[in-house]
Coordinates of C-alpha atoms and ligand atoms in Angstrom, one line a residue:
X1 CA -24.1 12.8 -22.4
X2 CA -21.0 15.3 -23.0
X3 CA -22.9 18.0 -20.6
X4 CA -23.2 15.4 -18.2
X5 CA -19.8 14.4 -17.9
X6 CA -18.7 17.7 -18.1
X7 CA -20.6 18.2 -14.6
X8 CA -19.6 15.0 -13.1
X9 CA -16.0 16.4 -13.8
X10 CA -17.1 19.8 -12.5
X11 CA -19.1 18.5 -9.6
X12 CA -15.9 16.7 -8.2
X13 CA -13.4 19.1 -9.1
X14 CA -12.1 21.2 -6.1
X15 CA -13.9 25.1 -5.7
X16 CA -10.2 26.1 -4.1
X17 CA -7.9 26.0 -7.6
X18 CA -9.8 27.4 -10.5
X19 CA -7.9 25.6 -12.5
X20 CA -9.2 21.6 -11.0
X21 CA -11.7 20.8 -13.7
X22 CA -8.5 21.0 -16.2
X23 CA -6.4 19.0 -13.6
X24 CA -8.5 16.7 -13.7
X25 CA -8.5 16.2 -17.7
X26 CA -5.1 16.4 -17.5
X27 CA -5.7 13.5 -14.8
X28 CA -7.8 11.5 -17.2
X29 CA -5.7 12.0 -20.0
X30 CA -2.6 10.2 -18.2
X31 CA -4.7 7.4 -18.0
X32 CA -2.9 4.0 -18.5
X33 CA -3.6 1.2 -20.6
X34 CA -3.7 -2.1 -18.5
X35 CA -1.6 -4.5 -20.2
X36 CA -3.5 -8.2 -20.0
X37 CA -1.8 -12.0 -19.5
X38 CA -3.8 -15.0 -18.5
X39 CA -2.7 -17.5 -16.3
X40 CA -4.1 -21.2 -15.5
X41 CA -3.4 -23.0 -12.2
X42 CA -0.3 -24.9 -11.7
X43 CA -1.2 -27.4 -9.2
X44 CA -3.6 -28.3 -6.9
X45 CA -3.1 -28.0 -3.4
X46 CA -4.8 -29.1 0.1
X47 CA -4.4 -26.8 3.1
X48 CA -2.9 -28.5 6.4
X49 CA -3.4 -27.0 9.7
X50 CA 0.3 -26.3 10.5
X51 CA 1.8 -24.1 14.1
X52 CA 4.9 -23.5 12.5
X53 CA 3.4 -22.1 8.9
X54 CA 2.7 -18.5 8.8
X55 CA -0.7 -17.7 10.2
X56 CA -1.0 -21.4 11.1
X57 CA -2.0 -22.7 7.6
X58 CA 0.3 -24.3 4.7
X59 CA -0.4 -25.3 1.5
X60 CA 0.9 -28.9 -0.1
X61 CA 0.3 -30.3 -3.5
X62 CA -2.3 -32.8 -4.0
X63 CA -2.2 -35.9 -5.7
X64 CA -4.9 -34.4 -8.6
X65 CA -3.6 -31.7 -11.4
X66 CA -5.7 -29.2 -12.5
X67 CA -6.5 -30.9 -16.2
X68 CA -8.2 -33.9 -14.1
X69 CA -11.1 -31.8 -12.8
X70 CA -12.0 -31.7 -16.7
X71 CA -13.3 -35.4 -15.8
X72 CA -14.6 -35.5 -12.6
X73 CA -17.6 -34.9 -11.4
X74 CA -18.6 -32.4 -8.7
X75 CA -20.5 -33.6 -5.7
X76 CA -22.2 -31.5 -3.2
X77 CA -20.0 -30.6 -0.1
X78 CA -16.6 -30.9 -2.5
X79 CA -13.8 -29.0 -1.7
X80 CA -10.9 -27.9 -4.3
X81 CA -8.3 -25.8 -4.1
X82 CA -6.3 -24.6 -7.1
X83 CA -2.9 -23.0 -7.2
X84 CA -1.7 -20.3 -9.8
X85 CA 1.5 -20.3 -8.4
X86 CA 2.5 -16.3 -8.3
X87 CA 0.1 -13.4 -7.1
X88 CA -2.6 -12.1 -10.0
X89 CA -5.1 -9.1 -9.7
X90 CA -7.5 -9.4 -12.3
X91 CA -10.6 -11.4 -13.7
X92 CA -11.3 -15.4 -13.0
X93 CA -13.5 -17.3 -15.4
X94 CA -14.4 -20.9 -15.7
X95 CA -16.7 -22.9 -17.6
X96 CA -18.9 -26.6 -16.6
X97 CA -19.3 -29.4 -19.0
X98 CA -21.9 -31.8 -18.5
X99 CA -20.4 -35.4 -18.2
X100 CA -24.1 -36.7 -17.9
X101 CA -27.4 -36.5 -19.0
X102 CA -28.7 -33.3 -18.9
X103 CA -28.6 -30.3 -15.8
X104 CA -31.9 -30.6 -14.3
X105 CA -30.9 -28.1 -11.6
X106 CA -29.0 -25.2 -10.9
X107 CA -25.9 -25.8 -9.6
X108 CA -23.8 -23.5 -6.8
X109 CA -20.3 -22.5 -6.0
X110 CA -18.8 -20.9 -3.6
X111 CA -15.3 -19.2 -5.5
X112 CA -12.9 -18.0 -2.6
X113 CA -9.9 -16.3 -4.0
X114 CA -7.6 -15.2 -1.3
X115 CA -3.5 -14.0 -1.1
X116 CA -2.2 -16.6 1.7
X117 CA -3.1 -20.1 3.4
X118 CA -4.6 -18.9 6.6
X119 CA -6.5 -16.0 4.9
X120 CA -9.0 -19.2 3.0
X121 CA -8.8 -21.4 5.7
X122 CA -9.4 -19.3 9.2
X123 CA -13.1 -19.2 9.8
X124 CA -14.5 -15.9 9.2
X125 CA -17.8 -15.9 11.0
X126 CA -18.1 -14.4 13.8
X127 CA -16.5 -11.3 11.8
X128 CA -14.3 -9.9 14.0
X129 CA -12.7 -6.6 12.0
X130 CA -13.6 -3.9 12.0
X131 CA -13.5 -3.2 8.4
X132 CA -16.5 -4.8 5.8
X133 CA -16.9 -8.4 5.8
X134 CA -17.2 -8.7 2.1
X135 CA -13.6 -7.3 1.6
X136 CA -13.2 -11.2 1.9
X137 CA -12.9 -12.4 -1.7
X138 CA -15.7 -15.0 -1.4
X139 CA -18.4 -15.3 -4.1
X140 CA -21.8 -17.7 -4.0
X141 CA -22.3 -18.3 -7.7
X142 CA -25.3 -19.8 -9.2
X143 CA -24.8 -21.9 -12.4
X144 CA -28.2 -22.2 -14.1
X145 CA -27.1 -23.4 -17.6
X146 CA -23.4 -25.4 -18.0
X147 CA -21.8 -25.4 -21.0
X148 CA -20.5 -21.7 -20.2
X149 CA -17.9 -19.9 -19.4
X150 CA -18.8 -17.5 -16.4
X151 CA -16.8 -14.7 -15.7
X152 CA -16.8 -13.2 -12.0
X153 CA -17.8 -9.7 -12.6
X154 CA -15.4 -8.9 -9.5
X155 CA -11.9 -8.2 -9.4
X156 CA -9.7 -10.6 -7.8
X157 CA -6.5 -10.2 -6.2
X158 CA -4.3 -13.0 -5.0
X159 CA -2.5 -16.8 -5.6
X160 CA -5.1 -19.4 -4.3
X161 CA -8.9 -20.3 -5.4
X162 CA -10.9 -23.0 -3.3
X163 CA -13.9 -24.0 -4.7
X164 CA -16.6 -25.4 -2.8
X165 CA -20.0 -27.3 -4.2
X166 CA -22.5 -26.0 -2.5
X167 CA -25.8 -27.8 -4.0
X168 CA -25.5 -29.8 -7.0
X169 CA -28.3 -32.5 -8.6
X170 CA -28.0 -36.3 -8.5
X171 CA -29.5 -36.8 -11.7
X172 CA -26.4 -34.9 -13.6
X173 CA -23.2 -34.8 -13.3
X174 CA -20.9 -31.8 -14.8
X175 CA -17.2 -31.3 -13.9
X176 CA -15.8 -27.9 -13.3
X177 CA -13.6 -26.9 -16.5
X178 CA -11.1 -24.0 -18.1
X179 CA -10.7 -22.3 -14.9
X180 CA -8.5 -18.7 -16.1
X181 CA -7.4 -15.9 -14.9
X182 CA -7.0 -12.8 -16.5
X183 CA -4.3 -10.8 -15.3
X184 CA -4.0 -7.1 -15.4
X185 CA -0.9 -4.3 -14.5
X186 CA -0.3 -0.8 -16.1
X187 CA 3.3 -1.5 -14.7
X188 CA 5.0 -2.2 -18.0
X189 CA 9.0 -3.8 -18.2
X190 CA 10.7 -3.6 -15.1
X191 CA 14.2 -2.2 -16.4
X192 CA 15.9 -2.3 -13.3
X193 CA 19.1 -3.3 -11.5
X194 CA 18.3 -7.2 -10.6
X195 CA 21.2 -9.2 -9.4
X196 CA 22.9 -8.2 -5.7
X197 CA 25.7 -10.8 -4.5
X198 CA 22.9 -11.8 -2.0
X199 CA 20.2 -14.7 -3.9
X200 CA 18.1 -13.0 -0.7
X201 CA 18.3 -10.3 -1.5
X202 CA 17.5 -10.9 -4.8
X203 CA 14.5 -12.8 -4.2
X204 CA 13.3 -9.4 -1.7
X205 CA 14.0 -7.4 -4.9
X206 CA 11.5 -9.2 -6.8
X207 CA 9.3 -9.8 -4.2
X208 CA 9.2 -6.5 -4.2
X209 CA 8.7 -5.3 -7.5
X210 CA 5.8 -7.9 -7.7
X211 CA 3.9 -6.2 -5.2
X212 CA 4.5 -2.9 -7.1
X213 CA 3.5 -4.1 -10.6
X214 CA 0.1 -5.9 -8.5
X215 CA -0.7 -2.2 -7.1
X216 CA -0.1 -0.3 -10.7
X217 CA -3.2 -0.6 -11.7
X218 CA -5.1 2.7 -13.1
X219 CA -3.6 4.4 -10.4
X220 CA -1.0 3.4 -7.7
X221 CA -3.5 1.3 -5.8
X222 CA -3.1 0.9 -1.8
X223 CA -3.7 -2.8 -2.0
X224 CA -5.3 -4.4 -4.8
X225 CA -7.4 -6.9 -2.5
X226 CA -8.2 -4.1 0.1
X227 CA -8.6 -1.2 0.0
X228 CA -8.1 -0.8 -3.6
X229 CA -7.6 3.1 -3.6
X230 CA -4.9 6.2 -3.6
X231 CA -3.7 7.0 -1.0
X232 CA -1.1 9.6 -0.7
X233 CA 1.7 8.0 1.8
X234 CA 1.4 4.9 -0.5
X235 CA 1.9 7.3 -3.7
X236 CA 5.1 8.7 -2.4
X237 CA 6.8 5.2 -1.5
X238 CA 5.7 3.6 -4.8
X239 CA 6.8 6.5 -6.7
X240 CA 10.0 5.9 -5.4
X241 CA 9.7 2.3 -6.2
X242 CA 8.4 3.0 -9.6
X243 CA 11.9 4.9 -10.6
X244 CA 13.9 1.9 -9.9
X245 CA 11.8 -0.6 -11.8
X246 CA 9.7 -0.1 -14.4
X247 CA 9.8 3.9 -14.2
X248 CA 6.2 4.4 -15.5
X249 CA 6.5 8.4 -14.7
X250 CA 2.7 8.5 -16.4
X251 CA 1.2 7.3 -13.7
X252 CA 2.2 9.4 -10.9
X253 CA 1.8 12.1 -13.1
X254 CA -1.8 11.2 -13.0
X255 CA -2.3 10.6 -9.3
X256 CA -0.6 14.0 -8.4
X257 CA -3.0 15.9 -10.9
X258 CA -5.9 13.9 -8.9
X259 CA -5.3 14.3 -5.8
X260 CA -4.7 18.4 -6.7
X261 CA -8.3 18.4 -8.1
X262 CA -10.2 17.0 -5.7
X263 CA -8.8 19.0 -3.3
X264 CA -11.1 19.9 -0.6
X265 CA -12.6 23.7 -0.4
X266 CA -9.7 25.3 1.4
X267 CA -7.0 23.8 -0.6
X268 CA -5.7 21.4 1.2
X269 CA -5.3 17.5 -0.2
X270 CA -7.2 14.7 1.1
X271 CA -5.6 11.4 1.9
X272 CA -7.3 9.3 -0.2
X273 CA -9.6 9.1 -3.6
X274 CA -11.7 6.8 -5.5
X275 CA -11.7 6.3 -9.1
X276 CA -15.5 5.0 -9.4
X277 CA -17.5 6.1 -10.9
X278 CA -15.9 9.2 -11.0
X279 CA -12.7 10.4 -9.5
X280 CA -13.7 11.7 -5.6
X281 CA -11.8 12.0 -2.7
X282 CA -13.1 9.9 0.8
X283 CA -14.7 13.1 1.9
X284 CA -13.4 14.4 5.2
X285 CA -10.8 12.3 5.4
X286 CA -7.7 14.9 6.2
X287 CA -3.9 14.0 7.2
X288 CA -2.1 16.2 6.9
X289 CA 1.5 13.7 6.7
X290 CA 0.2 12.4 3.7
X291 CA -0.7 15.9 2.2
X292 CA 3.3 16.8 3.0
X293 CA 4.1 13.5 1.4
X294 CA 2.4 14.8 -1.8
X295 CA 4.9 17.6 -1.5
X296 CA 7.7 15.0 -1.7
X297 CA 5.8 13.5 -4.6
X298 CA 5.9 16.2 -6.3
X299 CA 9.8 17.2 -5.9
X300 CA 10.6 13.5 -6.6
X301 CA 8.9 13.1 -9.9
X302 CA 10.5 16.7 -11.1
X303 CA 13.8 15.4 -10.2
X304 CA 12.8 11.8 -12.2
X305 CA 11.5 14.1 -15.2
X306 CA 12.3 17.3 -15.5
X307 CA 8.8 18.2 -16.0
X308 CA 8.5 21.4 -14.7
X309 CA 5.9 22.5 -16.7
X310 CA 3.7 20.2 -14.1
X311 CA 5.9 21.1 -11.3
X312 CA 4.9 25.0 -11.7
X313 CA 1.4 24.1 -12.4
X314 CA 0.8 22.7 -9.2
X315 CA 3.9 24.1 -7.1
X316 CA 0.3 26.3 -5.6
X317 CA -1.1 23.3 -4.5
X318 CA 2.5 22.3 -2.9
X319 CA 2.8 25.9 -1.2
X320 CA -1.0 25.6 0.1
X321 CA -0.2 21.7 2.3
X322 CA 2.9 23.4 4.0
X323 CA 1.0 26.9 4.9
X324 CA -1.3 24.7 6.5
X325 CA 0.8 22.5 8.6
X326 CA 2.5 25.7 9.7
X327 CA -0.9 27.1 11.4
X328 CA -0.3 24.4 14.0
X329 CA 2.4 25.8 15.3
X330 CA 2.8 27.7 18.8
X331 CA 4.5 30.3 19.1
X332 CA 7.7 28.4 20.6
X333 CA 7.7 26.9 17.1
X334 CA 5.8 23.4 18.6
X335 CA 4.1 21.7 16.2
X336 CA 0.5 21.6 18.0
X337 CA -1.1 18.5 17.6
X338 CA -4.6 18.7 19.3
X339 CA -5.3 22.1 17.7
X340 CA -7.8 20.8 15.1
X341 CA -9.0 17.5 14.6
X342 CA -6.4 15.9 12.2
X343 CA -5.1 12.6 11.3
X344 CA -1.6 12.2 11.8
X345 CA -0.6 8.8 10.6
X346 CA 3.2 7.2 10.9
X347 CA 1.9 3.5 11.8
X348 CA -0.4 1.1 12.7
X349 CA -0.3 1.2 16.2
X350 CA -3.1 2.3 17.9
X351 CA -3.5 -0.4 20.5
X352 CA 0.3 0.8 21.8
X353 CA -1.1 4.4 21.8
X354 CA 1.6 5.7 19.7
X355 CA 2.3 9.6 20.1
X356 CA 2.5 11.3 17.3
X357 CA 4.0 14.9 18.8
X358 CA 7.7 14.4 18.0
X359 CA 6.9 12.0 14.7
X360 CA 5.2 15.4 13.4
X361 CA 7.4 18.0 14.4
X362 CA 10.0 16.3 12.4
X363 CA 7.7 15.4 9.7
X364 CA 6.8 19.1 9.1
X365 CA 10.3 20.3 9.3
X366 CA 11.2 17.6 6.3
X367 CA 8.1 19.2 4.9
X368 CA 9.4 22.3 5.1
X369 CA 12.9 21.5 3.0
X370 CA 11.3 19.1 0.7
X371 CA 9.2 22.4 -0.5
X372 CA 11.9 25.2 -0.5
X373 CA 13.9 22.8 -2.3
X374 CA 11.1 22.6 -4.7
X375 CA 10.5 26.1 -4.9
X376 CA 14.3 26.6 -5.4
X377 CA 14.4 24.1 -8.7
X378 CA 10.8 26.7 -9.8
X379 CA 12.7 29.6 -9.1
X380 CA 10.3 30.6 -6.5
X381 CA 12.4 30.7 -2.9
X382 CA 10.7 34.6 -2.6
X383 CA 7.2 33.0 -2.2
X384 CA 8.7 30.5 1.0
X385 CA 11.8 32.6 2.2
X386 CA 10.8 32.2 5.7
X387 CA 11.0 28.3 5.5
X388 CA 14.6 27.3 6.0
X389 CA 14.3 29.8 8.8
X390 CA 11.5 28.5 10.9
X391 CA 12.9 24.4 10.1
X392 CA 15.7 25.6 12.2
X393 CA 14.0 27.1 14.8
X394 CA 11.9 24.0 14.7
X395 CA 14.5 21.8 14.8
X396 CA 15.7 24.0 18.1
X397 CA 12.3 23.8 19.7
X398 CA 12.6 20.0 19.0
X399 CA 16.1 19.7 21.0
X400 CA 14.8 22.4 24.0
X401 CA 11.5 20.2 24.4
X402 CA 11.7 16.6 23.5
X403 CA 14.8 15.5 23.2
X404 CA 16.7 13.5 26.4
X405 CA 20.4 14.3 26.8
X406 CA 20.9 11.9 29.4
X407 CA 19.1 8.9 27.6
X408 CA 20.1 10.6 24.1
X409 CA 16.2 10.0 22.6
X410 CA 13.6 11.9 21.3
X411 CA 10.5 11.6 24.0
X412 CA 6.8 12.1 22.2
X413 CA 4.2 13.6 24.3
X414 CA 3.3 14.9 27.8
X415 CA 4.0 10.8 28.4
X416 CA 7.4 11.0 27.6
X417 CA 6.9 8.4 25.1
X418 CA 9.6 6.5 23.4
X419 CA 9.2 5.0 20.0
X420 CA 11.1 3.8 17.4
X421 CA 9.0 5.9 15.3
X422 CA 10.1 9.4 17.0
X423 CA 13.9 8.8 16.6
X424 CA 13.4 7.6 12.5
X425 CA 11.6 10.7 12.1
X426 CA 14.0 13.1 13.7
X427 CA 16.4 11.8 12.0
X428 CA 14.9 12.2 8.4
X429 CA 14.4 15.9 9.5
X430 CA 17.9 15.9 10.7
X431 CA 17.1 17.0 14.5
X432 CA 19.4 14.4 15.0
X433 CA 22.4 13.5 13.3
X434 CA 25.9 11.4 13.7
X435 CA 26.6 10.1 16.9
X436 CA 23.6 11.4 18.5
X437 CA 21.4 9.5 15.7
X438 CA 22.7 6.3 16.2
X439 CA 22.3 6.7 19.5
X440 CA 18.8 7.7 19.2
X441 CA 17.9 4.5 16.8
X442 CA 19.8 2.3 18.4
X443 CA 18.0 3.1 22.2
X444 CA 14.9 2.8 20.7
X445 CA 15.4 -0.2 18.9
X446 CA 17.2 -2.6 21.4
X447 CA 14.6 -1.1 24.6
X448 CA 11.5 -3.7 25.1
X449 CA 9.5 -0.8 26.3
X450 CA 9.8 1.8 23.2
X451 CA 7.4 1.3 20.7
X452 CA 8.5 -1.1 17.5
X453 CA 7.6 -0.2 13.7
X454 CA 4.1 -2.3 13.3
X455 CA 3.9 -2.1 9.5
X456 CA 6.5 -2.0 6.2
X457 CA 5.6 1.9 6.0
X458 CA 7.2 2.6 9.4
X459 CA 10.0 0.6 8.5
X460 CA 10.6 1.7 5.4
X461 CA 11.2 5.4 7.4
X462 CA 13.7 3.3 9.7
X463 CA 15.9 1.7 7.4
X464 CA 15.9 5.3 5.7
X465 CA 17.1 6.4 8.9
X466 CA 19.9 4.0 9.9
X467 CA 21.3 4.7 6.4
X468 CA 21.0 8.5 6.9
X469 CA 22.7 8.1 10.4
X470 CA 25.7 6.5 9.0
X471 CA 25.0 2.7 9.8
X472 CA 24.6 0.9 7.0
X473 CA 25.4 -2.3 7.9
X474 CA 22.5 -2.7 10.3
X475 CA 20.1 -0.9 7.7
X476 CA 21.3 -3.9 5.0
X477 CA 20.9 -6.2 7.7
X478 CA 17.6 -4.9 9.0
X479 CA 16.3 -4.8 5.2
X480 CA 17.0 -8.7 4.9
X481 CA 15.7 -9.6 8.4
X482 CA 12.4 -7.8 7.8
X483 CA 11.2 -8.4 4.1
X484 CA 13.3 -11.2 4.2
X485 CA 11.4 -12.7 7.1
X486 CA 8.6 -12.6 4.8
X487 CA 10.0 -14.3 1.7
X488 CA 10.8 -17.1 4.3
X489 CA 7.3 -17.2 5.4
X490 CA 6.1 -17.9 1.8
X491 CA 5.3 -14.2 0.9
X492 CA 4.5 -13.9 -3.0
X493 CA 4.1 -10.0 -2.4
X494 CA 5.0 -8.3 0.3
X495 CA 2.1 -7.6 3.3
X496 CA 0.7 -4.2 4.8
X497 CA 1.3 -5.5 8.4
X498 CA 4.4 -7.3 9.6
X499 CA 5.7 -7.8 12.8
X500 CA 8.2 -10.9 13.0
X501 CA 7.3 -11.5 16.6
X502 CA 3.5 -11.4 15.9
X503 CA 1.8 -13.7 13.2
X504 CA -1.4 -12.2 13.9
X505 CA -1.4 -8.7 13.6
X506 CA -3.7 -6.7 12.1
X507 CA -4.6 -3.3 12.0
X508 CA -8.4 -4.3 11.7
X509 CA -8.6 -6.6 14.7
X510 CA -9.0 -9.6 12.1
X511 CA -6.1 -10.8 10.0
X512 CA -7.5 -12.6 7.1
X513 CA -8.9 -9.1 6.1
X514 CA -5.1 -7.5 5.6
X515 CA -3.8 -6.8 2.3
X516 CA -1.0 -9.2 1.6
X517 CA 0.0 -7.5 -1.2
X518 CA 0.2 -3.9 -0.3
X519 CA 2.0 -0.9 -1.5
X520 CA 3.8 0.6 0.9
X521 CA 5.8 -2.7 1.4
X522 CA 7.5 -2.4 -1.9
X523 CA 10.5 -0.3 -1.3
X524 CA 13.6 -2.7 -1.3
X525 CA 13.9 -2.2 -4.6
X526 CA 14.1 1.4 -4.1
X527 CA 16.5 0.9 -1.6
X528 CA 18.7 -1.6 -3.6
X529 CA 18.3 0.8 -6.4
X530 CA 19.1 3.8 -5.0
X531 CA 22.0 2.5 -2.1
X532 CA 24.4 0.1 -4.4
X533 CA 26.9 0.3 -2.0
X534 CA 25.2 -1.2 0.6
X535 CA 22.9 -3.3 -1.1
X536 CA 24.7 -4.8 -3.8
Ligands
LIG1 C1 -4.7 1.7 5.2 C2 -4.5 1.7 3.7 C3 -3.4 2.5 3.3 C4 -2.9 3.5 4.3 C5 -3.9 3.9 5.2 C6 -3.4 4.9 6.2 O1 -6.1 1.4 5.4 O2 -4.5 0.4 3.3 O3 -2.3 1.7 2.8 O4 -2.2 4.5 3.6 O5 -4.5 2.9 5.9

């Protein structure tokens, strides 16, 4: 058994550090404990088809409570819908009782948990996304024996069950009893700052943290209904999150240390890992923004610690992710986008072609800084001397080749594409700053023919940027238009799409399947945390 785990761990473990096997202990080790609390449904609810509701769909009590399903019995073709009244991730049980004579059949249930109204009301079939139809949190269950609790061996994640009988017997009757929900979270106490002179903002805060504490699970999960991984760009935003709230320093601990060992062969990170059975990465899958954003991880959690004895440990790692991005440079210090086959993600927003050529010469040059400004807390500026050097030449190139004096924007591409997108990131790398920033953003933003942020992880980059350019008004604003627009739509958590002129979008072609409770939507609080000024 021991030898077998012990290859397991070495079979995963990256060939590239010698030292992965151990990283991946140290990994293991870090481990949380998932703290348990169990919930029962509040009310009962029936779903009305509704054009101004979110998605179409709202949600109103019904006349019956949850305690008078104890009594009644279920019929074939039934429909109930119970309410728990706050997002859960975790397990669901439920027991029958036999009200009558004895079962002389099986009895079956359809159990549909889901995050919002539409998601359990919009008919699924034909399955139109392009991701797995059982991502849907719909279960056929077979009852053979009542009297017994059942426990779904699934893990749920969301606010709303509907029930439906699907066969029953006439010569019984049993009622559907003790419905529970055991709720699990490694988050912990969320000791943060809480009150803002806004009751909006407030309500974003804790909107916000919700969705954090939902996605702390064993790791820093994407989305806890899909796709319930770690990914890296996710990591870096919740870890940000995490040091405003419930500062739970273990855990990112942990996911660095994974994502170091399962490094593919030549060292470099990829995006995204499994935890089952074992920890291993989604082979091939290389993007190389989120590798950088490890970087940032990294630097981050030293500065929330002080741990340096983890810093130094995997400050090779670090070193290895910003060697590679610079390979992909030409020699008029270009980033090169089409030299290899990489994925470089800023948004969802394929359909509107999005460029990526200026997003990533900016994102490397933040790259760049974020590392020598590691190295320089290590004590290790000799190994990267050369970096603040080529940023600024990179920064140069930028201006030379994509930047528009006369319309004062960064243009992406041999299109000359404008996005919103483009100007956040040059101004994170600080290509653009001051007058010329605002300018930049504020183009971009107010032109109906520039690309718009399609997702919470783009926007999160924007707000960043309006505050970094010196307007903080409109970045406060922005911040309550955008998550607020979701707490008025009835969000519990906060979604992984969002785009207040567009119900429907989805990054899968099919929006029930979106995570409504995703990670990278959770940084208000890092941003109420961080900016009191303009926040509070
Ligand atoms: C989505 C995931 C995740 C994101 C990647 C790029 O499928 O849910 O949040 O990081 O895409």
């Amino acid at each position: 058994m021991i030898k077998s785990l012990l290859f397991i761990i070495l079979a995963a473990a990256s060939a590239f550090y010698p030292q992965s096997a151990h990283w991946l202990r140290i990994a293991e080790k870090a481990k949380p404990d998932l703290h348990h609390a169990r919930y029962t449904p509040v009310r009962m609810v029936e779903a009305v088809p509704d054009s101004s509701a979110f998605q179409g769909w709202r949600y109103l009590e019904a006349e019956l409570t949850p305690s008078q399903t104890d009594t009644m019995v279920l019929r074939h073709g039934q429909v109930l819908t119970f309410d728990f009244g706050r997002h859960l991730v975790g397990y669901l049980s439920f027991s029958t009782r036999t009200l009558r004579r004895c079962q002389d059949g099986p009895l079956r249930l359809r159990l549909f948990m889901g995050e919002l109204p539409a998601e359990l009301n919009t008919p699924l079939e034909p399955w139109k996304a392009w991701l797995s139809r059982a991502w849907m949190q719909d279960e056929i269950i077979t009852v053979y024996e009542t009297d017994r609790v059942v426990t779904l061996p699934r893990r749920l994640a969301g606010r709303y069950l509907k029930v439906e009988v699907l066969a029953t017997s006439r010569d019984f009757d049993c009622a559907l009893t003790d419905l529970s929900f055991d709720a699990v979270s490694s988050a912990g106490e969320d000791t943060g700052f809480r009150r803002t002179a806004s009751p909006l903002l407030d309500s974003i805060r804790a909107v916000s943290v919700t969705t954090l504490s939902e996605c702390m699970q064993t790791v820093y999960e994407d989305g806890p209904k899909r796709d319930r991984r770690l990914w890296a760009g996710d990591l870096y935003l919740q870890s940000l999150a995490n040091r405003y709230s419930f500062r739970n320093f273990g855990l990112t601990k942990r996911c660095l240390f994974l994502f170091a060992a399962l490094a593919a062969d030549d060292g470099t990170l990829i995006s995204n890992i499994f935890e089952s059975p074992q920890p291993h990465p989604q082979e091939g899958s290389y993007m190389l923004t989120y590798s950088l954003l490890w970087n940032s991880t990294l630097l981050e959690y030293l500065l929330d610690t002080g741990d340096t004895l983890t810093a130094q440990t995997l400050w090779q790692v670090a070193k290895r992710q910003t060697e590679d991005a610079l390979t992909y440079l030409t020699p008029e210090y270009i980033f090169d986008i089409h030299k290899r086959d990489v994925w470089l993600f800023f948004d969802w927003r394929e359909h509107e072609g999005l460029d990526v050529s200026a997003p990533m010469q900016a994102a490397t040059i933040f790259a760049l800084e974020q590392t020598y400004e590691l190295a320089r807390l290590l004590g290790r500026t000799a190994e990267v001397k050369q970096y603040p050097s080529v940023a600024a030449k990179m920064r140069r190139a930028a201006l030379r080749h994509m930047y528009d004096a006369r319309r004062g924007v960064m243009l992406s591409g041999s299109g000359k594409q404008l996005s919103v997108q483009s100007q956040t990131w040059a101004v994170k790398a600080g290509i653009l700053s001051g007058a010329k920033a605002r300018k930049a953003l504020t183009t971009a933003m107010t032109d109906p023919k520039a690309i718009q942020p399609g997702t919470p992880y783009a926007t999160h980059y924007l707000v960043e940027a309006m505050i970094l350019a010196g307007m903080p008004e409109q970045a406060r604003a922005y911040l309550i238009d955008y998550w607020g627009g979701m707490v008025r739509r009835g969000a519990d958590t906060f979604w992984e799409a969002y785009d207040p002129n567009d119900d429907y979008i989805s990054p899968y072609d099919f929006f029930p399947v979106n995570s409504a409770c995703h990670a990278w939507s959770c940084t208000p609080v890092y941003f109420i945390g961080k900016y009191p000024d303009i926040f509070r």
